[in-house]
PDB file of C-alpha atoms in Angstrom:
ATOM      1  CA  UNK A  27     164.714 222.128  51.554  1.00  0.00           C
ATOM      2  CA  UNK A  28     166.958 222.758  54.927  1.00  0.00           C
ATOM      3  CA  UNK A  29     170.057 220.583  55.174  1.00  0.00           C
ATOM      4  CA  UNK A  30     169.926 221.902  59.028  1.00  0.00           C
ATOM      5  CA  UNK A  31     167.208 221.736  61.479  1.00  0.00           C
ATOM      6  CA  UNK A  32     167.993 223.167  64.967  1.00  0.00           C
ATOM      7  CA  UNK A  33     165.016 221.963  67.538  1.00  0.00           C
ATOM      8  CA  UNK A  34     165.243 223.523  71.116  1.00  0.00           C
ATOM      9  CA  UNK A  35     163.471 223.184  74.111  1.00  0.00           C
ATOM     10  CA  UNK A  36     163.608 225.310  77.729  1.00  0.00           C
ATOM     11  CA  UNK A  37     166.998 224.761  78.074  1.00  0.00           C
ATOM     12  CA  UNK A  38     167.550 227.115  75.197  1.00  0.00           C
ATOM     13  CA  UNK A  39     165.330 229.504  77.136  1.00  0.00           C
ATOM     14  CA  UNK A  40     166.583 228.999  80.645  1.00  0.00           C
ATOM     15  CA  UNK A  41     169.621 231.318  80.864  1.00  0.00           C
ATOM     16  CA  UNK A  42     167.119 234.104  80.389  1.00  0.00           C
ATOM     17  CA  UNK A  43     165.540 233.644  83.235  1.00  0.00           C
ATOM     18  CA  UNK A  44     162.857 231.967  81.668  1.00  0.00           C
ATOM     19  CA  UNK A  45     161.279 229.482  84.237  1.00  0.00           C
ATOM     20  CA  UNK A  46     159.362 226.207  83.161  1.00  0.00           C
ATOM     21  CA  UNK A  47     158.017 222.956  85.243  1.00  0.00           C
ATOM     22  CA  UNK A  48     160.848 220.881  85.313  1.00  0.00           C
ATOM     23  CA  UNK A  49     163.360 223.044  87.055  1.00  0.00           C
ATOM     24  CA  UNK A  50     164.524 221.323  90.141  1.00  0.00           C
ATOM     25  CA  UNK A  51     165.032 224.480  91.596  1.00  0.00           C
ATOM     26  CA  UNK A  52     162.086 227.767  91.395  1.00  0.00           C
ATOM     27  CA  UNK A  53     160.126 225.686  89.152  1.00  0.00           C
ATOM     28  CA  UNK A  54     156.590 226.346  87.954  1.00  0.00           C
ATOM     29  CA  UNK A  55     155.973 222.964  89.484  1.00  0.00           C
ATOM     30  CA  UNK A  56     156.399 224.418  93.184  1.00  0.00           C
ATOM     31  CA  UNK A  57     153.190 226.485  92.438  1.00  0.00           C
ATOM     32  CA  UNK A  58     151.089 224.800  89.857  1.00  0.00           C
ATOM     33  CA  UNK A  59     149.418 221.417  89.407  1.00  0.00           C
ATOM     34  CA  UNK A  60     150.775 221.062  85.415  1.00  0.00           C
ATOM     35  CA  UNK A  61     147.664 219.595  84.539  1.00  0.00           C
ATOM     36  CA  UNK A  62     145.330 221.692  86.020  1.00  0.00           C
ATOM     37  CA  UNK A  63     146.803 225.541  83.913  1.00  0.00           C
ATOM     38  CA  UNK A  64     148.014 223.477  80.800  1.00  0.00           C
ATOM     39  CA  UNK A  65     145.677 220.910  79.904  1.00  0.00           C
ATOM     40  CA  UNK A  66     142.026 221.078  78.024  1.00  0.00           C
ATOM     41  CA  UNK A  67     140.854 219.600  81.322  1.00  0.00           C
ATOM     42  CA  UNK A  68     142.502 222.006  83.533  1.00  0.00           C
ATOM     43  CA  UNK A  69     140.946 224.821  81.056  1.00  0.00           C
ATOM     44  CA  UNK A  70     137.373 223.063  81.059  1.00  0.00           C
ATOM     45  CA  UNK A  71     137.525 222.833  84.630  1.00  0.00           C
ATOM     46  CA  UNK A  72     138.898 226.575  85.600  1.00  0.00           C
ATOM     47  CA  UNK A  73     138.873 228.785  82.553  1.00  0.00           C
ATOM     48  CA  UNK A  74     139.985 231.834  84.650  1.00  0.00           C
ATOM     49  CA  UNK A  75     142.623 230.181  86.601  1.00  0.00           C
ATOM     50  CA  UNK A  76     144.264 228.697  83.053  1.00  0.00           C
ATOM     51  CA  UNK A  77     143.787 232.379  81.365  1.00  0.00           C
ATOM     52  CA  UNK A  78     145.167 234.103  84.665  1.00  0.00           C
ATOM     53  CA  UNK A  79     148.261 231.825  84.464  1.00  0.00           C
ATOM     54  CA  UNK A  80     149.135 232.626  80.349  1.00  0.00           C
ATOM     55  CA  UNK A  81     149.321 236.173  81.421  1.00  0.00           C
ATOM     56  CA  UNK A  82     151.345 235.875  84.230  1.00  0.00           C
ATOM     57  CA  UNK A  83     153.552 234.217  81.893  1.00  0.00           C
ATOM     58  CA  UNK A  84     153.366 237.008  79.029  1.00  0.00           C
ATOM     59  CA  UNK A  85     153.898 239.314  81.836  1.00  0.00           C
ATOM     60  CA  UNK A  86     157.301 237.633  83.023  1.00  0.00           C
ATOM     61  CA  UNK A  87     159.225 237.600  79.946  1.00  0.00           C
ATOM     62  CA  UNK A  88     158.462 241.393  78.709  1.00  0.00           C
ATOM     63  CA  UNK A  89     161.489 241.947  80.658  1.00  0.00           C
ATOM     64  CA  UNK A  90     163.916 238.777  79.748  1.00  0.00           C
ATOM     65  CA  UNK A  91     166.546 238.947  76.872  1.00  0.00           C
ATOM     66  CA  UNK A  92     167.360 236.575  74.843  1.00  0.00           C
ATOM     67  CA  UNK A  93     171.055 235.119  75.424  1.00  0.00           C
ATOM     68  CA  UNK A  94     174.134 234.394  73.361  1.00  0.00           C
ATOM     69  CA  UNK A  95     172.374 230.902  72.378  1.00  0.00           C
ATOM     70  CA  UNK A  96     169.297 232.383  71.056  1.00  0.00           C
ATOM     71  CA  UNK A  97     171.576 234.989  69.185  1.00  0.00           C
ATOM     72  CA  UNK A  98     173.924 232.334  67.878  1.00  0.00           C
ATOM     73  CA  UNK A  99     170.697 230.668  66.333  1.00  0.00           C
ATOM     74  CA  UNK A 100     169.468 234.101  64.913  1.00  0.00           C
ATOM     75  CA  UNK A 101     172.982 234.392  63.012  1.00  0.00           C
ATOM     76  CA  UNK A 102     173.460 231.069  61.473  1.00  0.00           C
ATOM     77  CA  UNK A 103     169.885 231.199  60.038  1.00  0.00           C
ATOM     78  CA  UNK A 104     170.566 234.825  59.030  1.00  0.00           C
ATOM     79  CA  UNK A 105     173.474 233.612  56.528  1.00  0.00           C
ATOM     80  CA  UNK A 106     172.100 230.821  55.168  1.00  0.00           C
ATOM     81  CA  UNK A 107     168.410 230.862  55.234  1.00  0.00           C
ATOM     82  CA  UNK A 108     167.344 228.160  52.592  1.00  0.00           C
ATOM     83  CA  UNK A 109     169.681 225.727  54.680  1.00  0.00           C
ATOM     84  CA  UNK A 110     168.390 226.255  58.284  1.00  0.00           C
ATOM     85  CA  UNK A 111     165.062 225.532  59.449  1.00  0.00           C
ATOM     86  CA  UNK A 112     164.863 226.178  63.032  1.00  0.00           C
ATOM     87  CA  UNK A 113     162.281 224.604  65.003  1.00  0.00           C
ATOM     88  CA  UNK A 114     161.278 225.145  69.070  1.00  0.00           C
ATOM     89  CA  UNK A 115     159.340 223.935  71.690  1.00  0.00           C
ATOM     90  CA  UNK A 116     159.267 227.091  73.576  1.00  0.00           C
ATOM     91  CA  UNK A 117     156.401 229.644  73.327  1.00  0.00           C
ATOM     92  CA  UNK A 118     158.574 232.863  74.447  1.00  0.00           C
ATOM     93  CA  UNK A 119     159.409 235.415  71.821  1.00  0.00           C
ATOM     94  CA  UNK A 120     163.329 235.015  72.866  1.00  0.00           C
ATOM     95  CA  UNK A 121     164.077 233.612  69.171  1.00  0.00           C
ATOM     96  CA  UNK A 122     162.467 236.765  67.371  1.00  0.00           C
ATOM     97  CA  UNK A 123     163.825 239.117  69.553  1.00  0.00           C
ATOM     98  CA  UNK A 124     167.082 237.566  68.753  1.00  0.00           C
ATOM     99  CA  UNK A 125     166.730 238.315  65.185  1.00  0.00           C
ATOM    100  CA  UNK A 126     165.511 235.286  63.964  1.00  0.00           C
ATOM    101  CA  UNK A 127     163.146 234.863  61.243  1.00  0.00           C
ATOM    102  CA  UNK A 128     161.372 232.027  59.681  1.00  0.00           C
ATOM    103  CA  UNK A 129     160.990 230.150  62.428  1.00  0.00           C
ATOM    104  CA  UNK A 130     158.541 227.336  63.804  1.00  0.00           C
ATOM    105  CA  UNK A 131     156.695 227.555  66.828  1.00  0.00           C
ATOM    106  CA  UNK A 132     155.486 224.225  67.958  1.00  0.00           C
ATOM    107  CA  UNK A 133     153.850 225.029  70.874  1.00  0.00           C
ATOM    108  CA  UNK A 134     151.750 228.066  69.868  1.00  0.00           C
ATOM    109  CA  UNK A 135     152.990 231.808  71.487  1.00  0.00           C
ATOM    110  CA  UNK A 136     152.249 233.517  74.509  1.00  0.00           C
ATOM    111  CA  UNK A 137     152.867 237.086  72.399  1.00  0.00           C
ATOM    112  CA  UNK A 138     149.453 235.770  70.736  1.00  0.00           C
ATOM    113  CA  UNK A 139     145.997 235.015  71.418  1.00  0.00           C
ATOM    114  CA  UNK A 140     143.453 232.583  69.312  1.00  0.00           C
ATOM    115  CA  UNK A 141     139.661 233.601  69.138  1.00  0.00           C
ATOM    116  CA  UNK A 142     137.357 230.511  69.788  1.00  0.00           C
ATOM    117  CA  UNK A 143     134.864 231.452  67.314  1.00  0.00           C
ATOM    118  CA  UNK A 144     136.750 232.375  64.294  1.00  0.00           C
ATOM    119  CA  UNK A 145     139.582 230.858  64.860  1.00  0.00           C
ATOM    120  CA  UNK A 146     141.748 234.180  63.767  1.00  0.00           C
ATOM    121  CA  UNK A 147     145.401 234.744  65.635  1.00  0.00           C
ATOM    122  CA  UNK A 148     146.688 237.918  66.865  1.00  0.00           C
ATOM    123  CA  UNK A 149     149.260 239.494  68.646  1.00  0.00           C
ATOM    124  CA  UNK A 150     148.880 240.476  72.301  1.00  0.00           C
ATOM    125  CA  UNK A 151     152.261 241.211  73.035  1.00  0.00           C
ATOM    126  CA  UNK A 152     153.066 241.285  76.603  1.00  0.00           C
ATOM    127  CA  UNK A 153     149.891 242.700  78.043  1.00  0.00           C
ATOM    128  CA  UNK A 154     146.687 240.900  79.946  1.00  0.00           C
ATOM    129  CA  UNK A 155     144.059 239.171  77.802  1.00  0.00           C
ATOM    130  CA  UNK A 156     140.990 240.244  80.313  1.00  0.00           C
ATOM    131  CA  UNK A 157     138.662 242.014  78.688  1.00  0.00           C
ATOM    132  CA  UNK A 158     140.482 241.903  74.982  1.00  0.00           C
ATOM    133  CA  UNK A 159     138.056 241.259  71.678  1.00  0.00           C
ATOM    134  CA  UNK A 160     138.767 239.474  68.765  1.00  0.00           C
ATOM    135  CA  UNK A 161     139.786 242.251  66.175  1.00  0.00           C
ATOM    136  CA  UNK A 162     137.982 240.373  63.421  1.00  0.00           C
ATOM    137  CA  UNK A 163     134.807 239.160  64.919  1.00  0.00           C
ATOM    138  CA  UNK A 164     134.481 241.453  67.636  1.00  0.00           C
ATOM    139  CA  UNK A 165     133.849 237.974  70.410  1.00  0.00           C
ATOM    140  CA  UNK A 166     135.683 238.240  73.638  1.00  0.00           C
ATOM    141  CA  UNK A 167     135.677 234.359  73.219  1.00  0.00           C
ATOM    142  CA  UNK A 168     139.633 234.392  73.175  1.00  0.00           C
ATOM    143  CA  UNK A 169     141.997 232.518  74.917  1.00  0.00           C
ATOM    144  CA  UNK A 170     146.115 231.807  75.132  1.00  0.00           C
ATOM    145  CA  UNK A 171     147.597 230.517  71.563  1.00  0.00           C
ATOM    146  CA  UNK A 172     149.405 227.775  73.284  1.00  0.00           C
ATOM    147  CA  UNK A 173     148.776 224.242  72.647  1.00  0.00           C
ATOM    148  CA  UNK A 174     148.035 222.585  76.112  1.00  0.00           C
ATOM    149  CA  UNK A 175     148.014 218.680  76.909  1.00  0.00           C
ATOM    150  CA  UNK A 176     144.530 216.508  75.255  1.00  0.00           C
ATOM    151  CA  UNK A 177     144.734 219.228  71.995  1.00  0.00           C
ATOM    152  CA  UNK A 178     146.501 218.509  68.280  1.00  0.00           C
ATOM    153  CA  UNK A 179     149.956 220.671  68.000  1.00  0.00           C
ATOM    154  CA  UNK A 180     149.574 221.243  63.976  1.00  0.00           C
ATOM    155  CA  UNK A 181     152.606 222.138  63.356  1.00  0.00           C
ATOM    156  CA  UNK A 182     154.157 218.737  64.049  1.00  0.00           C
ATOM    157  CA  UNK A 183     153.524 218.209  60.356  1.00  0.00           C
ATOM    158  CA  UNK A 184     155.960 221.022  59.387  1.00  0.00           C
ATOM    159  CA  UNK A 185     158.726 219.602  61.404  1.00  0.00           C
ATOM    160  CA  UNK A 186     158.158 215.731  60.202  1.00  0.00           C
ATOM    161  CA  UNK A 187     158.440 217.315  56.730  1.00  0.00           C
ATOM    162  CA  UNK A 188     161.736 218.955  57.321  1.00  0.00           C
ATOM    163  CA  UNK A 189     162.991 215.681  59.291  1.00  0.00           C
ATOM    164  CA  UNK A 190     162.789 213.797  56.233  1.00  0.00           C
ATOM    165  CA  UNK A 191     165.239 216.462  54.268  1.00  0.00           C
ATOM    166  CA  UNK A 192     167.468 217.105  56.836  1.00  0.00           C
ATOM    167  CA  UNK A 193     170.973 216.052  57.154  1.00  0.00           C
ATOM    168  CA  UNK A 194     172.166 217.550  60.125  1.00  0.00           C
ATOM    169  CA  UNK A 195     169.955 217.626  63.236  1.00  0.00           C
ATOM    170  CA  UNK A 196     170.822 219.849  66.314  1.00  0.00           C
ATOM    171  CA  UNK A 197     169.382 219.569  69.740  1.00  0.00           C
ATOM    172  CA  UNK A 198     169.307 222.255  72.160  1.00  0.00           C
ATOM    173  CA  UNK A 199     167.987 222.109  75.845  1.00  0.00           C
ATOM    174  CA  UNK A 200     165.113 219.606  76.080  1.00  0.00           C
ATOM    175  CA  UNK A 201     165.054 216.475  77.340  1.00  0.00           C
ATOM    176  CA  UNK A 202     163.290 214.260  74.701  1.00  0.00           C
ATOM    177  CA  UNK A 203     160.054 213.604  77.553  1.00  0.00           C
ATOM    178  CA  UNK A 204     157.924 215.710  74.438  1.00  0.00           C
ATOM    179  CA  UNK A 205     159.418 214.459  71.519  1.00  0.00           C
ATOM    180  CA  UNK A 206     161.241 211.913  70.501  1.00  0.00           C
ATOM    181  CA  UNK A 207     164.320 213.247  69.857  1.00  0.00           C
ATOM    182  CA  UNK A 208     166.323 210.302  69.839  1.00  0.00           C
ATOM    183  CA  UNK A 209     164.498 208.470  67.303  1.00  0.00           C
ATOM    184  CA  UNK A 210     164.729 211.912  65.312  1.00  0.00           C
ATOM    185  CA  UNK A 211     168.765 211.409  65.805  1.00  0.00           C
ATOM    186  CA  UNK A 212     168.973 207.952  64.061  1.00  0.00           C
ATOM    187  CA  UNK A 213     166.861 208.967  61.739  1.00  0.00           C
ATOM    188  CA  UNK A 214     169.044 211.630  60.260  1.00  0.00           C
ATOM    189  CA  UNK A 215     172.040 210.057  61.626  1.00  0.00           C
ATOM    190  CA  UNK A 216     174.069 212.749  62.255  1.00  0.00           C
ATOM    191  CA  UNK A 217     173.182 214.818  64.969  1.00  0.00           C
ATOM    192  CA  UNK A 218     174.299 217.013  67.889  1.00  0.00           C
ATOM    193  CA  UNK A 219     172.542 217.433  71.412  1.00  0.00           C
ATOM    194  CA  UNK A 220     173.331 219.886  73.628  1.00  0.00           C
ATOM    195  CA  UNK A 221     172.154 219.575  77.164  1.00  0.00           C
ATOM    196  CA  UNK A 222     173.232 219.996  80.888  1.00  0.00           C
ATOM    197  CA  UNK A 223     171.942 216.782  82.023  1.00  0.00           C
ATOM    198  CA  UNK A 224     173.428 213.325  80.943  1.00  0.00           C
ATOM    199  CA  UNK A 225     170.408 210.463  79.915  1.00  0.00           C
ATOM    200  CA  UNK A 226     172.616 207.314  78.817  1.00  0.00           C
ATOM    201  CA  UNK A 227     170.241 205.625  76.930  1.00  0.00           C
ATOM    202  CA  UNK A 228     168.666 209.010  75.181  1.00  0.00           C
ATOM    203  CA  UNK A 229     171.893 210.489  74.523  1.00  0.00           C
ATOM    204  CA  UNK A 230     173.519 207.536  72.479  1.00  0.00           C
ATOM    205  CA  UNK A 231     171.585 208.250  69.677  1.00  0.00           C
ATOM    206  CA  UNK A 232     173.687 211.435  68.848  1.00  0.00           C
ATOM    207  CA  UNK A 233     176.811 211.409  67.348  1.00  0.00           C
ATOM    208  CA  UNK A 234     177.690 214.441  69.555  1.00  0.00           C
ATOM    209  CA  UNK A 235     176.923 214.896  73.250  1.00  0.00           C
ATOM    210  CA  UNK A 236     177.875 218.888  74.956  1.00  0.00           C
ATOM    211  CA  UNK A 237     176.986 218.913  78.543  1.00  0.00           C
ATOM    212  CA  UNK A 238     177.014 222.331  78.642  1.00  0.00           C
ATOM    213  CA  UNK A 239     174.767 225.319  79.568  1.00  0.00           C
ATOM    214  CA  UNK A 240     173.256 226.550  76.114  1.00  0.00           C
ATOM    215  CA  UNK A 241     175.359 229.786  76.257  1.00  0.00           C
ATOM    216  CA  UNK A 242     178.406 228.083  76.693  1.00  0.00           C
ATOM    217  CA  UNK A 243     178.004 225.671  73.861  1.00  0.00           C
ATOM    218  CA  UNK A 244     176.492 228.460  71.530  1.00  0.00           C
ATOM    219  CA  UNK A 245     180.175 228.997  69.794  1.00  0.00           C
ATOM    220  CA  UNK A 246     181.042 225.249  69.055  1.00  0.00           C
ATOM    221  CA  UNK A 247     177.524 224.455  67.783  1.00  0.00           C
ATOM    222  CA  UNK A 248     177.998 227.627  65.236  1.00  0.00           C
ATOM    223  CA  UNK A 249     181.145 226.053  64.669  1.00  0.00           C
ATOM    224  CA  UNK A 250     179.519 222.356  63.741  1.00  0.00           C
ATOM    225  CA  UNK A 251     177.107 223.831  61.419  1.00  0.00           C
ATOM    226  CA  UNK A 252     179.449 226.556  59.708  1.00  0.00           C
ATOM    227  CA  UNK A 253     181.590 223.181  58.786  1.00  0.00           C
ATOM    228  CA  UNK A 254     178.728 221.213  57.788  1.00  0.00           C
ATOM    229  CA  UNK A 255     177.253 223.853  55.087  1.00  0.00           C
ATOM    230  CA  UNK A 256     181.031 225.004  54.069  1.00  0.00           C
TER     231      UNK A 256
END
């Protein structure tokens, strides 16, 4: 069982290039309604507008690369592999492309699509999803492999059942709006967040606060866990 668990959100994701809904600044948020491209009422409502919208965002990070925060992750789970779980929000492919392995997607993946009648996931990489069949069933009743707002996120399960082994939590680049991370940090009890923006009240639940950007930090928070497992 992991001794480690490293959960990130978009700030992990945002020195890429990456862009997501709560950026204050060229947000998603200046050009979608959230609820109407990433909810199961949104999707019932608009099927085509939702779909249009997951490959726009397929399309926009063919091009990004992941960053020295994504690479720093890749590393420390490279050398010790049974101690690391690493866990993200995110549903880019910056992680794998980093080198990482092993790792747990909680949101789903844009690099993947889910057929609707047979449930079967499979890689789309970076290209549209009009007029793409399931390669198992043959039904073009596919659709985006990302959980939206009203559906179950399964894997949630995997990452309660590390939580309850782990002994050093680290938090990269989300906010705690989605998950609970400060209940997560007294939980374990020791525990690191990294993030740019300072929440009082979250934030005293970690033993360690870096305000920093994710790239910046990447070096001390290899440092913290290098210690930990020594």
């Amino acid at each position: 069982m992991a001794k480690v668990m490293i959960l990130s959100g978009a700030g992990l994701s945002a020195e890429s290039g990456i862009r997501t809904f709560r950026e204050s600044e060229d947000g998603l948020w200046e050009e979608y309604d959230v609820m109407e491209v990433c909810s199961v009422q949104g999707f019932a409502a608009d099927r085509q507008k939702v779909l249009d919208f997951y490959d726009k965002r397929r399309s926009d990070i063919e091009f990004k690369e992941p960053n020295e925060a994504h690479k720093m992750i890749a590393r420390v789970k490279a050398r010790h592999p049974e101690d690391i779980v690493v866990i993200t929000q995110n549903v880019d492919d910056m992680l794998e492309r980093a080198g990482c392995e092993d790792l747990i997607h909680l949101h789903g993946t844009l690099t993947d699509l889910r057929c609707e009648d047979c449930g079967h996931v499979f890689r789309i990489g970076y290209d549209t999803q009009r007029g793409v069949v399931c390669p198992r069933c043959e039904s073009d009743n596919v659709r985006h492999n990302v959980v939206m707002f009203g559906e179950m996120a399964p894997r949630y399960e995997d990452m309660i059942y590390h939580l309850n082994e782990t002994e050093l939590l680290i938090v990269i680049g989300t906010s705690g709006h989605v998950i609970d991370t400060a209940y997560y940090a007294q939980v374990v009890g020791n525990s690191v967040l990294n993030n740019i923006d300072v929440d009082e009240y979250h934030d005293a639940a970690f033993t360690k606060c870096i305000y920093e950007p994710a790239t910046q930090a990447a070096a001390q928070i290899e440092e913290i866990i290098e210690d930990f497992l020594a």
